[in-house]
Coordinates of C-alpha atoms (C1' of nucleotides) in Angstrom, one line a residue:
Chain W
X1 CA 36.3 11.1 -14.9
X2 CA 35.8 11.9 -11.3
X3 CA 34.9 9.4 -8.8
X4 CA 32.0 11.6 -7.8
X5 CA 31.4 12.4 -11.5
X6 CA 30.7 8.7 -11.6
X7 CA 28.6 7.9 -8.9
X8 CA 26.3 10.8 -9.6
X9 CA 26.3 9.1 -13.2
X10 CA 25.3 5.2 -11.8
X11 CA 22.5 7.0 -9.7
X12 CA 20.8 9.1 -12.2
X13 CA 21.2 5.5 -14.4
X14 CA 19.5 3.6 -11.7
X15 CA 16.8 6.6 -11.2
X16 CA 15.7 6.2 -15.0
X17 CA 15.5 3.2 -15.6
X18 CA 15.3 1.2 -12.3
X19 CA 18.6 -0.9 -12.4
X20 CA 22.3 -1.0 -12.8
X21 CA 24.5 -3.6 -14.7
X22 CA 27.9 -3.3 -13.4
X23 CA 29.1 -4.7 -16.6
X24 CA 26.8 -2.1 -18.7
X25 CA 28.6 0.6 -16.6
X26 CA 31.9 -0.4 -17.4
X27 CA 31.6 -0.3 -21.1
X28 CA 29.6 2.9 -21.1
X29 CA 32.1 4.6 -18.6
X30 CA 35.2 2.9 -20.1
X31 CA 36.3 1.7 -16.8
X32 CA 36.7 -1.8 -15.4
X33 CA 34.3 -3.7 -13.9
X34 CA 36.1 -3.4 -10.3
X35 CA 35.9 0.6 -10.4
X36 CA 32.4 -0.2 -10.8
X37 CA 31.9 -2.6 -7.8
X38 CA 33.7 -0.7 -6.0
X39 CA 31.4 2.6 -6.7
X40 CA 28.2 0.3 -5.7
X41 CA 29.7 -0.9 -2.8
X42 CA 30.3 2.6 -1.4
X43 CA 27.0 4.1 -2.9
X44 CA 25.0 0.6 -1.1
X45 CA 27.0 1.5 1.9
X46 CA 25.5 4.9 1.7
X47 CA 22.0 3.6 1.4
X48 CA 21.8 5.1 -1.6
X49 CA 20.8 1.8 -3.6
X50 CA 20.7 -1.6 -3.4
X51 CA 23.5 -4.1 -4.4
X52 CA 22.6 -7.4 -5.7
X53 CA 24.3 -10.1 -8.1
X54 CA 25.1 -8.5 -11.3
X55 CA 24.5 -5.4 -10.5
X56 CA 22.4 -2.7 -8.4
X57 CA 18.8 -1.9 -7.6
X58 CA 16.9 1.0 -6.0
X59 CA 17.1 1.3 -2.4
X60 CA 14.7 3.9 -2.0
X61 CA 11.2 3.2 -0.8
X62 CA 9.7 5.6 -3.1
X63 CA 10.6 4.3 -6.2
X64 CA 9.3 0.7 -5.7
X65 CA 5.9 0.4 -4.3
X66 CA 5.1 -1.3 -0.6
X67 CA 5.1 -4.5 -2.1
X68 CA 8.1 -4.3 -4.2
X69 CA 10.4 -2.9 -1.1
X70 CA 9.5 -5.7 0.7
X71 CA 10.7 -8.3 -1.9
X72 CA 13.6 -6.4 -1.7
X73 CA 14.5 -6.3 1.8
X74 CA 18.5 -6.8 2.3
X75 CA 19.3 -9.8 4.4
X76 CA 19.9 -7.4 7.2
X77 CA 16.4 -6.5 7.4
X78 CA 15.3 -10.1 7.5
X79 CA 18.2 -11.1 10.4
X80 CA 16.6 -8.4 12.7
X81 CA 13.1 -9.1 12.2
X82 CA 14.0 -12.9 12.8
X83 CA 16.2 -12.4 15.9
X84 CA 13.1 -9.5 17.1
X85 CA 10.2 -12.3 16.4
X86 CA 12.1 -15.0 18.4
X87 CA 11.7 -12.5 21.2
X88 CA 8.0 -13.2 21.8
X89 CA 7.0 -15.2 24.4
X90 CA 3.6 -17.5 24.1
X91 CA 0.5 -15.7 25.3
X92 CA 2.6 -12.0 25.6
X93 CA 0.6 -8.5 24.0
X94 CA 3.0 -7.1 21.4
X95 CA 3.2 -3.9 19.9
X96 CA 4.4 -4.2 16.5
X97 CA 5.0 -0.7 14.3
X98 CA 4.9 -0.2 10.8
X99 CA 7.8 -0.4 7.7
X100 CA 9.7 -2.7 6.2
X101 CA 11.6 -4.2 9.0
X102 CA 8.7 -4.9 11.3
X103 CA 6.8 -6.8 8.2
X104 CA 9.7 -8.8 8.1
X105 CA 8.8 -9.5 12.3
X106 CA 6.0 -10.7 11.4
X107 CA 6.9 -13.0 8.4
X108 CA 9.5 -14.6 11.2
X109 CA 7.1 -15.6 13.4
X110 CA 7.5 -18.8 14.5
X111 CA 4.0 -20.9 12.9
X112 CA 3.1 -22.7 16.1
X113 CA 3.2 -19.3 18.4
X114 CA 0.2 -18.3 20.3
X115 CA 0.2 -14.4 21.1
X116 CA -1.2 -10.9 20.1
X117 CA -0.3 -8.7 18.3
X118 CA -1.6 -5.0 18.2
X119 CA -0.5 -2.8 15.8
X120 CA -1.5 0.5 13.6
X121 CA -0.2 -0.5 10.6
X122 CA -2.7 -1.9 8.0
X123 CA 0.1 -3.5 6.0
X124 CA 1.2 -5.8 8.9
X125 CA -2.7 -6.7 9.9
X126 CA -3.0 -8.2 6.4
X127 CA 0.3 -10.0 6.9
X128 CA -0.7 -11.6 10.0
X129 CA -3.6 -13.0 8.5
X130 CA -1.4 -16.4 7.2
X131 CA -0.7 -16.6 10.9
X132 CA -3.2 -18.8 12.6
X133 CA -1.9 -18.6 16.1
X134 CA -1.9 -14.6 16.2
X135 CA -4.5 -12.8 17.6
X136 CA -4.7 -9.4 15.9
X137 CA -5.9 -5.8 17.3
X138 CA -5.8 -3.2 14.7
X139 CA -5.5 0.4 15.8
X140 CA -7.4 2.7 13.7
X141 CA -6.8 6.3 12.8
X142 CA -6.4 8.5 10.1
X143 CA -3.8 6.9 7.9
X144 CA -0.7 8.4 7.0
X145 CA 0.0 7.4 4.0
X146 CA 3.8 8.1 3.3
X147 CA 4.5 4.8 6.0
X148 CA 1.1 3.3 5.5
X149 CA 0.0 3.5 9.1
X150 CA -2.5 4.8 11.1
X151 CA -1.9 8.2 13.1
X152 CA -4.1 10.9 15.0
X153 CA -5.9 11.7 18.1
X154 CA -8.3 8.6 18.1
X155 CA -5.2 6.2 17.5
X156 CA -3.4 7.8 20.2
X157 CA -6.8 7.0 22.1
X158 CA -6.7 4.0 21.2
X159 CA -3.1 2.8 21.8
X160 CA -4.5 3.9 25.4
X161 CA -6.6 0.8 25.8
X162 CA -3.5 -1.7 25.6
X163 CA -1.0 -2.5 27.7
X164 CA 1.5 -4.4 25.9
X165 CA 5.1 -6.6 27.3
X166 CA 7.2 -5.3 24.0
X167 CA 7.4 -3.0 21.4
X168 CA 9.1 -3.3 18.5
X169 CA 9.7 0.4 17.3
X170 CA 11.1 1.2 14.1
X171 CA 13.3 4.2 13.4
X172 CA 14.6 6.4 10.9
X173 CA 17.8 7.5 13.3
X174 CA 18.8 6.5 16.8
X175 CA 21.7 8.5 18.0
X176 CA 24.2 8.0 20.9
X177 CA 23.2 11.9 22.0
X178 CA 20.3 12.8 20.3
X179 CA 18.2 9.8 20.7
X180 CA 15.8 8.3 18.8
X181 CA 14.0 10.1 15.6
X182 CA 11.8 10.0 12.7
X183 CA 10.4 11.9 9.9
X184 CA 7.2 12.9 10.5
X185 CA 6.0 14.4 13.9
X186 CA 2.7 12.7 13.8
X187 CA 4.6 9.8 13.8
X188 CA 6.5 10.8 16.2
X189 CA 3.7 11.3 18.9
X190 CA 2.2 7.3 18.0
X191 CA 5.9 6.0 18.9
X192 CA 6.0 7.5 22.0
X193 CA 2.7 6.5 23.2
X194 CA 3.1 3.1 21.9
X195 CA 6.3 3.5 24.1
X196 CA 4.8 4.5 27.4
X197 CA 1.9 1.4 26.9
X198 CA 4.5 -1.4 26.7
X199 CA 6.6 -2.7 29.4
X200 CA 9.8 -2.7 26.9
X201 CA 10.8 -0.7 24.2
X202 CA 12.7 -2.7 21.1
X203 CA 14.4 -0.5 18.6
X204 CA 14.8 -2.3 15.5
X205 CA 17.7 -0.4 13.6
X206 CA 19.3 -1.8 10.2
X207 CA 22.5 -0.5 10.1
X208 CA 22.0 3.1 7.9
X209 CA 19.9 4.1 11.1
X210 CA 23.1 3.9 13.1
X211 CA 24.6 7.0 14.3
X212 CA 21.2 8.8 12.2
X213 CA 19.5 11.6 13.2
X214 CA 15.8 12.6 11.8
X215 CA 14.0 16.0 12.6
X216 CA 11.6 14.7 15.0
X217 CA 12.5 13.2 18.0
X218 CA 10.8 10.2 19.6
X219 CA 12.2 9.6 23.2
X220 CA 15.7 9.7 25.0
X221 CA 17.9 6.5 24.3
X222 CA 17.0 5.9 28.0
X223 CA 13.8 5.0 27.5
X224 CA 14.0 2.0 25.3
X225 CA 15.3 -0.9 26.8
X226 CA 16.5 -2.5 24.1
X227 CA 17.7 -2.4 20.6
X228 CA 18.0 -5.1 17.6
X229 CA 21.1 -4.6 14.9
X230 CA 22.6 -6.2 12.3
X231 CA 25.3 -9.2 13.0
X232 CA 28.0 -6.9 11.5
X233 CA 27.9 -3.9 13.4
X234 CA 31.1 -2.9 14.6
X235 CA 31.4 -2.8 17.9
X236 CA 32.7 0.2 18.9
X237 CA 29.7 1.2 17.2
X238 CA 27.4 -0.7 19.8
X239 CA 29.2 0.7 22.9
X240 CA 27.6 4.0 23.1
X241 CA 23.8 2.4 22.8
X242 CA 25.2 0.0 25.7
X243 CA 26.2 2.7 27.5
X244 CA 23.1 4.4 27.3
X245 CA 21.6 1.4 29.1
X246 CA 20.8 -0.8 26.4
X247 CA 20.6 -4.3 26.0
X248 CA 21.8 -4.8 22.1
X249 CA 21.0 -7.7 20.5
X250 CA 23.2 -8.8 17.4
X251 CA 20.8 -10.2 14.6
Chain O
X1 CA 17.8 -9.3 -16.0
X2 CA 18.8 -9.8 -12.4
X3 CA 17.5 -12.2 -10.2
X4 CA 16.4 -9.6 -7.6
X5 CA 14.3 -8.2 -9.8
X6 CA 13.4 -11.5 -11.3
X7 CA 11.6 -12.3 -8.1
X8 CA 10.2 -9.5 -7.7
X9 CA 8.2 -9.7 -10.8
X10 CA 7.3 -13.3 -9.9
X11 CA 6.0 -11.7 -6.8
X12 CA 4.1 -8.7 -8.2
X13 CA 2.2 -11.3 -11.0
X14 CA 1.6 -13.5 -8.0
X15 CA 0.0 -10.5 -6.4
X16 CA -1.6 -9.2 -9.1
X17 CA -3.2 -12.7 -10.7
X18 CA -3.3 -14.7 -7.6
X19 CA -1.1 -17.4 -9.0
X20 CA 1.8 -18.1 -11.2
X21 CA 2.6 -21.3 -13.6
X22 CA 6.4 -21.8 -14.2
X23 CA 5.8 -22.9 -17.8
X24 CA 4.7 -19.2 -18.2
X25 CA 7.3 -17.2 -16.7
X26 CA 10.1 -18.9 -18.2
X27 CA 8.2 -17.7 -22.0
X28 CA 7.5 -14.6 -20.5
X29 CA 11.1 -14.1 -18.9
X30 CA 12.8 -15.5 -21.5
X31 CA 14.5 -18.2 -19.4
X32 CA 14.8 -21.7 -18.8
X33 CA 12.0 -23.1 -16.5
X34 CA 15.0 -24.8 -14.4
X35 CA 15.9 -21.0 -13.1
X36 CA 12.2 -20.1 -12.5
X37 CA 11.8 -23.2 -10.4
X38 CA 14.6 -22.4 -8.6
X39 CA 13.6 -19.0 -7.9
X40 CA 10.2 -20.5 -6.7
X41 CA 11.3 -23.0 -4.1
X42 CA 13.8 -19.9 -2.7
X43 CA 11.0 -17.6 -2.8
X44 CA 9.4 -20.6 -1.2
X45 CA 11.8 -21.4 1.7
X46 CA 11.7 -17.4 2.5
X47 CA 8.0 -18.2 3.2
X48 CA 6.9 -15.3 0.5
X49 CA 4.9 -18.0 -1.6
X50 CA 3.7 -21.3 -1.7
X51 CA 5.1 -23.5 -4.2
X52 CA 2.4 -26.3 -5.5
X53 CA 2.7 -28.4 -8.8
X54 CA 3.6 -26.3 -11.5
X55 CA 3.6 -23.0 -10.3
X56 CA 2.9 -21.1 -7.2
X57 CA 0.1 -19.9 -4.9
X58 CA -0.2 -16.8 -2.2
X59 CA 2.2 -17.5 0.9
X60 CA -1.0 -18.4 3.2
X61 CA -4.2 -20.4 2.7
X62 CA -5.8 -17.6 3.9
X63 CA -4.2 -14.7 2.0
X64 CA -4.7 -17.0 -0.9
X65 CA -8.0 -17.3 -0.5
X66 CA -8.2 -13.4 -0.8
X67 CA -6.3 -12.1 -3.4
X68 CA -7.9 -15.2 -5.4
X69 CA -10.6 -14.1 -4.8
X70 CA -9.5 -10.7 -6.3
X71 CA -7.7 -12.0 -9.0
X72 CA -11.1 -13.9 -10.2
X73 CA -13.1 -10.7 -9.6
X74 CA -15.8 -11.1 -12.6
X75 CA -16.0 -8.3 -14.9
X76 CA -19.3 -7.9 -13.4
X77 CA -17.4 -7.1 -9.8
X78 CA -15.3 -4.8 -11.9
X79 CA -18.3 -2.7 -13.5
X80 CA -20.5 -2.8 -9.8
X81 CA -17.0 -1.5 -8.4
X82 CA -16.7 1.3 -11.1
X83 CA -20.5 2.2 -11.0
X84 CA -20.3 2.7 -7.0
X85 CA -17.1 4.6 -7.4
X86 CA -19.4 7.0 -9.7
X87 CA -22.0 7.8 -6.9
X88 CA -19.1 9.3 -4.6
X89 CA -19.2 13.2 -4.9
X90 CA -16.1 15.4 -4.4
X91 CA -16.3 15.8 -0.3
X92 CA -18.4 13.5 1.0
X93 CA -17.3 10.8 3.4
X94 CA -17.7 7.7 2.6
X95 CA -17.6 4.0 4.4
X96 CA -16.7 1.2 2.5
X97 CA -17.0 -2.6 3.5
X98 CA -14.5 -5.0 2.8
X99 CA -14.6 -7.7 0.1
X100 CA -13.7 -8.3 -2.9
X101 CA -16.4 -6.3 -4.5
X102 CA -15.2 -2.9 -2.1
X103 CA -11.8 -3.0 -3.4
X104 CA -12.5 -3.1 -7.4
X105 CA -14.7 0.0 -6.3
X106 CA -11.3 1.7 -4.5
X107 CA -9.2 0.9 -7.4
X108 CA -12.2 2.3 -9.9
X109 CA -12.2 5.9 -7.9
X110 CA -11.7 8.6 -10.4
X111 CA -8.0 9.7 -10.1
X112 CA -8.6 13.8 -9.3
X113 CA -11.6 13.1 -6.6
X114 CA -10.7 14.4 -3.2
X115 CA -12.9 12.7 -0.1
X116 CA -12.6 10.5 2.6
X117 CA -13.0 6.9 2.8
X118 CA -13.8 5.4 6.3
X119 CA -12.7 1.6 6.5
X120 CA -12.6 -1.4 8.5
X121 CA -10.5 -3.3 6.2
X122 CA -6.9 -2.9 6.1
X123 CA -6.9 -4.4 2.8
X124 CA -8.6 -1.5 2.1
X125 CA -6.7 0.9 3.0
X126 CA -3.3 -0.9 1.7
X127 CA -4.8 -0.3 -1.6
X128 CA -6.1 3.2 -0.6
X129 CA -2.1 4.4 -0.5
X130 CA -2.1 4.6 -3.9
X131 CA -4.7 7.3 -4.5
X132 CA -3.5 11.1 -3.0
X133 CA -7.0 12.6 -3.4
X134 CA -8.6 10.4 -0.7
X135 CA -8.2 10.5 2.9
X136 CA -8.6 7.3 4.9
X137 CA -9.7 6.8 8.5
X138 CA -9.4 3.2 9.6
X139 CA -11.3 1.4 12.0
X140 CA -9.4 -0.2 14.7
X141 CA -10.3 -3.3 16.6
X142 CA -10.1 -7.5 16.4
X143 CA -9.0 -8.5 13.5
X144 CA -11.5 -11.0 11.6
X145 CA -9.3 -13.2 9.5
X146 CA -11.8 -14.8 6.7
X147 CA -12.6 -11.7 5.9
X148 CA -9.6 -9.2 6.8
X149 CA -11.6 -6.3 8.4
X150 CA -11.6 -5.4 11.7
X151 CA -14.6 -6.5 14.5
X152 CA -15.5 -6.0 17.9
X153 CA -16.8 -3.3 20.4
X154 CA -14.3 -1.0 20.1
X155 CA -14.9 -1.1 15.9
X156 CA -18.4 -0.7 17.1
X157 CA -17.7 2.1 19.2
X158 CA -15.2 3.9 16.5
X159 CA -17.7 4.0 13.5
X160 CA -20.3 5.7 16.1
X161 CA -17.7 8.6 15.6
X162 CA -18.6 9.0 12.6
X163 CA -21.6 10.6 10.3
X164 CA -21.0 9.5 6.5
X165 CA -22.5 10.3 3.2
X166 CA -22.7 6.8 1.5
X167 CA -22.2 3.5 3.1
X168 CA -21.0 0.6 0.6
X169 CA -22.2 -2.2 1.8
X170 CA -20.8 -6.3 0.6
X171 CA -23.6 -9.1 1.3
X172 CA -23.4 -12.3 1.1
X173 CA -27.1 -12.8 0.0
X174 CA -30.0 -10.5 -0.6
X175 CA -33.6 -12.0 -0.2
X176 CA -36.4 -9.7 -1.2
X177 CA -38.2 -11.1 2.1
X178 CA -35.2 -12.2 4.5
X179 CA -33.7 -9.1 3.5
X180 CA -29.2 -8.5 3.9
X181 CA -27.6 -11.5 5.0
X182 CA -23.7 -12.5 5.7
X183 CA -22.0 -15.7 7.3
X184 CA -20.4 -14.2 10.4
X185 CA -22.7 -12.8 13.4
X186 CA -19.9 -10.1 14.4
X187 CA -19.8 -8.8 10.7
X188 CA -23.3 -8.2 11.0
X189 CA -22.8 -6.3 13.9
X190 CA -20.5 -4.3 12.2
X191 CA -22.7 -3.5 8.9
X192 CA -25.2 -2.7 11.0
X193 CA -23.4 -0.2 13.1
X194 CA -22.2 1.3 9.5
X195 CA -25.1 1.7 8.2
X196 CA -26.9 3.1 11.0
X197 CA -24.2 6.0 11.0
X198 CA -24.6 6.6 7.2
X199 CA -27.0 9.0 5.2
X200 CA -27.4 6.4 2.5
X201 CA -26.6 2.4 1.8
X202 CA -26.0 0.9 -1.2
X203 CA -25.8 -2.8 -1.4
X204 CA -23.2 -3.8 -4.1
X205 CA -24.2 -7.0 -5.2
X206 CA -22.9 -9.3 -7.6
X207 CA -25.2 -11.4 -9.8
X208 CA -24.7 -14.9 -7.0
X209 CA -26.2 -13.0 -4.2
X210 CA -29.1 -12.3 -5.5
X211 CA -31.6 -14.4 -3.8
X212 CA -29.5 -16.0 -1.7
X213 CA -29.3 -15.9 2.1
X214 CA -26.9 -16.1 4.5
X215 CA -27.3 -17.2 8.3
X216 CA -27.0 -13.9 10.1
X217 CA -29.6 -11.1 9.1
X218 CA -28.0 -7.4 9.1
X219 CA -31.1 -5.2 8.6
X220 CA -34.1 -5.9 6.2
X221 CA -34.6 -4.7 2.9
X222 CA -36.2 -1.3 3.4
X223 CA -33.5 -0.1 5.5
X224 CA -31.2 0.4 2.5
X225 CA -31.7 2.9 -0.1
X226 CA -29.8 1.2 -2.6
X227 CA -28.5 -1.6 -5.0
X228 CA -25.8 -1.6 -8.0
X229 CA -25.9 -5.2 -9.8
X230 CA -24.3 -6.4 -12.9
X231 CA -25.9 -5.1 -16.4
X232 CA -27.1 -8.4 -17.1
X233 CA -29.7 -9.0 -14.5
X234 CA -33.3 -9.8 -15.4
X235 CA -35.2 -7.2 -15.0
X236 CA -37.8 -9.5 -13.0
X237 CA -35.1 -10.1 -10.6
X238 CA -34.8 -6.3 -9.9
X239 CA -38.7 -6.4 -9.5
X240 CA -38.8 -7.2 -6.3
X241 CA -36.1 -4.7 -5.0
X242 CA -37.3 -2.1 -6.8
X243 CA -41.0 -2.9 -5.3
X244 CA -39.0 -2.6 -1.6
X245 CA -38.3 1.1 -2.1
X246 CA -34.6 0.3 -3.2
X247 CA -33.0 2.6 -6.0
X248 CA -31.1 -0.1 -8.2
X249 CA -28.4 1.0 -10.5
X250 CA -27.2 -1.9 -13.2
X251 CA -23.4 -1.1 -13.8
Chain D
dC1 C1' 63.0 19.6 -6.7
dT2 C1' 62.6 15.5 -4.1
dT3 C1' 60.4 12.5 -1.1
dG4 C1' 56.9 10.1 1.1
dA5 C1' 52.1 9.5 2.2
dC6 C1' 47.8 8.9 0.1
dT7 C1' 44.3 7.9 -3.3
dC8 C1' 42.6 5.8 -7.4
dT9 C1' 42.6 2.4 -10.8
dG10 C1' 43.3 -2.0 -13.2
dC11 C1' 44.9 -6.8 -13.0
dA12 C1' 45.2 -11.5 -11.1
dC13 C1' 43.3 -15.1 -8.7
dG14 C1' 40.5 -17.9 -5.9
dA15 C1' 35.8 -18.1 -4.1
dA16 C1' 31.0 -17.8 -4.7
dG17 C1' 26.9 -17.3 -7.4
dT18 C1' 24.1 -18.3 -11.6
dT19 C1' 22.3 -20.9 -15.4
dG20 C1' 21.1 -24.6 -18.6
dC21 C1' 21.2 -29.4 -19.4
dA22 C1' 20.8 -34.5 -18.5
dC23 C1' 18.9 -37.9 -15.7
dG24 C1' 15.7 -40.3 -13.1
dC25 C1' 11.7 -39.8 -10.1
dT26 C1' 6.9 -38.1 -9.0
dT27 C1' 2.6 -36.1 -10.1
dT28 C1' -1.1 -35.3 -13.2
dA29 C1' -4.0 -36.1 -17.0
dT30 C1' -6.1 -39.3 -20.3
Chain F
dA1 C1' -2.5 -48.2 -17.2
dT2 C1' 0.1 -45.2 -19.9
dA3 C1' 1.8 -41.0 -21.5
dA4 C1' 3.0 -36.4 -20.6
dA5 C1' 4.3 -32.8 -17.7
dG6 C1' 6.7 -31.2 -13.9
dC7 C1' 10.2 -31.9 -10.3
dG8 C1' 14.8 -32.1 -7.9
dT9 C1' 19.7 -33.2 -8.2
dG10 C1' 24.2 -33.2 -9.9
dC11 C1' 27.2 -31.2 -13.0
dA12 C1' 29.8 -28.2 -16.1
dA13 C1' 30.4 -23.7 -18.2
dC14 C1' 30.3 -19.2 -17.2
dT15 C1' 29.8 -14.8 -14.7
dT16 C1' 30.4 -12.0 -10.9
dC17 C1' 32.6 -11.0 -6.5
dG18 C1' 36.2 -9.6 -3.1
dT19 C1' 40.9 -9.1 -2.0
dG20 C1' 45.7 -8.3 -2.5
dC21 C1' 48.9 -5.9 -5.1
dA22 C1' 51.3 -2.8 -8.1
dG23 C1' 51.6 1.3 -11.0
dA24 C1' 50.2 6.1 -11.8
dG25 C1' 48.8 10.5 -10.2
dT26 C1' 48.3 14.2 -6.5
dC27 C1' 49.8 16.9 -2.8
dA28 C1' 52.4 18.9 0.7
dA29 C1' 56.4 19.0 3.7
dG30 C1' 61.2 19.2 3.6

DNA sequence: CTTGACTCTGCACGAAGTTGCACGCTTTAT
DNA sequence: ATAAAGCGTGCAACTTCGTGCAGAGTCAAG
């Protein structure tokens, strides 16, 4: 059986029925278990699932709900939104964006911090509520549901009113050439005004984002000032983001 | 089972019920109630839940105070939340409160319907994701904790954008002489602006409110066109809404 | 055809993670 | 006040993990 053969096999598993046993793999594929591991480790690598004890998981937002990703998040997620929330100074205006990472911004917050927070994601508005010190401005719009945030001409409009020290963005690619993109276009056009209303930009990039490019770009490298990654990013890696200008920060 | 996954069930019945008991998971999960208590104190330490004697509560006084609050919506919330969901026709645009009582109506909407739900609560619109018929436009603005919606002059100013069909209102009392009533003056102010910029409002009101009063007046009686209360209400009780020109519907 | 570089796979082994049980303490209910 | 239920800790058995290594197969240059 080819390697490929096999990988293609552990992902339709995992698409059916939501997990992967590396041991159930072996016997079904009559390989040993290290063939296995080493298939997830590549395929997690990839982004294309999750690896946990025993096995593997979805990786892919789709398949578990808001709630469930979240659970979910790797450790890398967590490191960056930890190092990004210790980055707030009391009494500072923050922009905070929607996704995964950024809830994990918020759930780092330290409990004694004074500060607010404006954001256009409904998803981290509810979060902040268990956080008494946080003053929270919601953005409102029409919501785009596919990243569960708010988007459109008012929210643009409203974005206007602020004037924030930091934003935390959060990408779907940020590329030494291309810069930094995302999926959708409307989203596109709330990043960059979120951008041009704060003082500093923050990219908050887990490690697949690295080197990614999506169809809609966001804003030159140049204009963010600064950029949040995972502890293990090579650093060769990191050079051409410090090139650019950037201050990196290693989660 | 993996443990991943493990805790993300614990999460999702946490969600979903508002608490968990360890005794119960362990029968349910088919494991000892040593591992479950394990897995609570990590979920614990990772701040996603907060353990008490024998199970587990929402991570936050405050969140727990909502989603208990869901998770002991009465069948009568349940049925005024289906019946309101009813009234909507295919088009029309609609505002709904926030509260307890507003999201059984969102989770009641008939799957196919297409229209559009305007919203101050983000709560609201988290839950909103899950239906592709509806559009939602959020309300920006302060975030109001106790009850997760949004308040404030710019809210203010964003629903006077707006010209809706059917306004869904949550009370905390209704007196057939003192009229609408809630605990917080800005949440007034916020009702109030709704329901000035909507064609119709129906009170949803669950059998407690009936009667009762609340500190801060949002408009008197006449000024909404309708009520939906539980089955089970006297019909005496109705009287004296009916007898203020209200349309009451018993769900 | 032979040789050497490269890849893939399975095995061995030590490290790390997971689970259930026993024990004694704390909390809750009666 | 007493019993029962729940808790945390230490421990032992077991599973899973990652790494280094060796054998087998592939391929292309010589």
């Amino acid at each position: 059986m080819l390697t490929q053969q096999r990988k293609a096999h552990i992902l339709a598993v995992l698409k059916d029925t939501g997990q992967v046993v590396a041991k159930t793999l072996s016997e079904q594929l009559n390989l040993s278990e290290d063939t296995i591991r080493r298939d997830l480790r590549e395929l997690a690598a990839e982004g294309l699932l999750q690896r946990v004890h025993g096995g593997a998981l979805p990786a892919s937002p789709a398949l578990a709900d808001f709630s469930g990703r979240q659970a979910i998040a790797t450790d890398g997620k967590k490191a960056i939104g930890r190092a990004a929330a210790a980055m707030i100074r009391p009494g500072q205006v923050v922009f905070v964006d929607g996704g995964t990472t950024a809830v994990q911004l918020v759930r780092h917050l330290q409990p004694g911090l004074e500060a607010t927070i404006v954001t256009h994601s409904p998803s981290i508005a509810v979060e902040l509520v268990a956080h008494p010190g946080m003053t929270v401005e919601m953005i409102g719009g029409r919501l785009f549901k596919h990243s569960v945030v708010a988007v459109g001409a008012s929210a643009i409009e409203s974005i206007a009113r602020f004037r924030a020290d930091i934003y935390f963005m959060g990408v779907t690619g940020i590329h030494p050439e291309i810069g930094l993109t995302t999926g959708d276009s409307e989203e596109a056009v709330i990043k960059r005004a979120l951008s041009r209303h704060a003082a500093e930009t923050i990219v908050l990039a887990s490690s697949e984002k690295l080197g990614a490019a999506s169809p809609y770009v966001i804003l030159p490298m140049n204009e963010a000032q600064g950029l949040v990654v995972e502890r293990s990013t090579a650093e060769e890696t990191i050079a051409a983001y410090r090139k650019a200008g950037m201050t990196v920060t290693k989660a």
